Amino acid sequence: MKYFILTVLLIFAQVVQAFDLRVNIDNINSLEGQIQIIIYNTKENFLDDEKGFKLLHFDIKATKMSCLIENLSAGVYAVAILHDKNDDGKCAKNWLGIPTEGYGFSNNFRPKLAPPKFEDVSFKIDKDTTLNIKLIY
């Protein structure tokens, strides 16, 4: 009986364990607009803003900033960041589909001719984690 209770407590402790994600953002070229951070937790929903796991908005006060996202469960995630200069909630693009506002991804992935895949930018959270992301303009 003692082992059963101990096992249940250990399982419960793992289930309720949550971690913090700190996102350090560098290379913000203007204090206009907001920083939008979208956290994805599935490959199927990746880069669909409406299906992101978490969507957060932060006012810009400096060209470097740090944002804390608390209470994430252990798992695999991906982060996309947008410097939404015009505050319209979307990534502005030119006629070729290339973003005209700053953006960045976890793992500092730099897209070449196509958007990244979930596997390109995903990372594992199993402890408090810090990401350093440099925006691309």
Coordinates of C-alpha atoms in Angstrom, one line a residue:
M1 CA 0.0 0.0 0.0
K2 CA 2.9 2.4 0.8
Y3 CA 4.3 1.9 -2.7
F4 CA 1.0 2.5 -4.3
I5 CA 0.5 5.9 -2.5
L6 CA 4.1 6.9 -3.4
T7 CA 3.6 6.0 -7.0
V8 CA 0.3 8.0 -7.2
L9 CA 2.0 11.0 -5.6
L10 CA 4.9 10.8 -8.0
I11 CA 2.6 10.6 -11.0
F12 CA 0.5 13.5 -9.7
A13 CA 3.6 15.6 -9.1
Q14 CA 4.7 15.1 -12.8
V15 CA 1.2 15.9 -14.1
V16 CA 0.9 19.3 -12.3
Q17 CA 4.5 20.3 -13.0
A18 CA 4.7 23.5 -15.0
F19 CA 7.6 25.4 -16.4
D20 CA 8.4 29.0 -17.4
L21 CA 9.6 30.1 -20.8
R22 CA 11.6 33.3 -21.0
V23 CA 11.8 34.8 -24.5
N24 CA 14.6 37.4 -25.0
I25 CA 14.0 39.4 -28.2
D26 CA 16.8 41.3 -29.9
N27 CA 17.0 43.6 -32.9
I28 CA 13.7 45.4 -32.5
N29 CA 14.2 48.3 -35.0
S30 CA 11.4 50.6 -33.8
L31 CA 9.3 51.3 -30.7
E32 CA 6.1 51.5 -32.8
G33 CA 3.4 48.9 -32.5
Q34 CA 3.6 45.7 -30.4
I35 CA 5.4 42.5 -30.2
Q36 CA 3.2 39.5 -30.8
I37 CA 4.3 36.1 -29.6
I38 CA 2.5 33.0 -30.7
I39 CA 3.3 29.6 -29.1
Y40 CA 2.4 26.5 -30.9
N41 CA 2.2 23.0 -29.4
T42 CA 1.3 20.9 -32.4
K43 CA 2.6 20.5 -35.9
E44 CA -0.9 20.6 -37.4
N45 CA -1.6 24.1 -36.0
F46 CA 1.8 25.6 -36.7
L47 CA 1.7 29.1 -38.3
D48 CA -2.1 29.3 -38.1
D49 CA -2.4 32.3 -35.9
E50 CA -6.0 31.5 -34.9
K51 CA -5.0 28.0 -33.7
G52 CA -1.9 28.9 -31.8
F53 CA -1.7 27.5 -28.3
K54 CA -1.0 30.9 -26.7
L55 CA -1.1 34.4 -28.3
L56 CA 0.5 37.2 -26.3
H57 CA 0.9 40.9 -27.0
F58 CA 3.6 43.1 -25.4
D59 CA 4.1 46.9 -25.7
I60 CA 7.6 47.8 -26.9
K61 CA 9.7 49.9 -24.6
A62 CA 13.2 49.2 -25.9
T63 CA 15.1 47.6 -28.8
K64 CA 15.7 44.6 -26.7
M65 CA 13.1 43.0 -24.4
S66 CA 12.3 40.0 -22.4
C67 CA 8.9 38.3 -22.0
L68 CA 8.0 35.6 -19.5
I69 CA 5.4 33.0 -20.3
E70 CA 4.5 31.0 -17.2
N71 CA 3.0 27.7 -16.4
L72 CA 3.7 25.6 -19.6
S73 CA 3.4 21.9 -19.4
A74 CA 6.3 19.7 -20.4
G75 CA 6.2 19.1 -24.2
V76 CA 7.4 20.3 -27.6
Y77 CA 6.7 23.8 -28.6
A78 CA 7.5 26.3 -31.4
V79 CA 7.5 30.1 -31.1
A80 CA 6.8 32.7 -33.8
I81 CA 7.3 36.4 -33.1
L82 CA 5.9 39.4 -35.0
H83 CA 6.8 43.0 -34.6
D84 CA 3.4 44.3 -35.5
K85 CA 4.3 47.9 -36.3
N86 CA 0.9 48.9 -37.6
D87 CA -1.1 47.1 -34.8
D88 CA -3.4 45.3 -37.2
G89 CA -2.8 41.9 -35.6
K90 CA -1.3 40.3 -38.8
C91 CA 2.0 40.1 -40.5
A92 CA 2.1 42.6 -43.3
K93 CA 3.6 41.2 -46.6
N94 CA 4.6 42.6 -49.9
W95 CA 3.2 41.5 -53.2
L96 CA 5.6 38.5 -53.2
G97 CA 4.4 37.4 -49.8
I98 CA 7.6 38.4 -48.0
P99 CA 7.0 40.0 -44.6
T100 CA 7.5 43.7 -44.4
E101 CA 7.3 43.7 -40.6
G102 CA 9.9 42.1 -38.3
Y103 CA 9.6 38.5 -37.4
G104 CA 11.5 35.7 -35.8
F105 CA 11.3 32.0 -34.8
S106 CA 12.5 29.8 -32.0
N107 CA 15.9 28.3 -32.8
N108 CA 16.6 31.6 -34.6
F109 CA 15.5 29.8 -37.8
R110 CA 15.9 32.0 -40.9
P111 CA 13.5 31.1 -43.7
K112 CA 14.9 31.1 -47.2
L113 CA 12.3 30.6 -49.8
A114 CA 9.4 29.2 -47.7
P115 CA 8.0 29.4 -44.2
P116 CA 9.6 27.1 -41.6
K117 CA 8.3 23.7 -40.7
F118 CA 7.4 22.9 -37.1
E119 CA 10.4 20.6 -36.9
D120 CA 12.7 23.5 -37.9
V121 CA 11.7 25.7 -35.0
S122 CA 10.4 23.3 -32.3
F123 CA 12.1 22.8 -28.9
K124 CA 11.4 20.7 -25.9
I125 CA 10.3 22.1 -22.5
D126 CA 11.0 19.9 -19.5
K127 CA 12.5 22.6 -17.3
D128 CA 12.4 26.4 -17.1
T129 CA 13.7 27.5 -20.5
T130 CA 15.1 30.6 -22.1
L131 CA 15.0 31.4 -25.8
N132 CA 17.0 34.2 -27.5
I133 CA 15.4 35.3 -30.7
K134 CA 16.8 38.0 -33.1
L135 CA 14.1 39.6 -35.3
I136 CA 14.5 39.6 -39.0
Y137 CA 13.5 42.7 -41.1

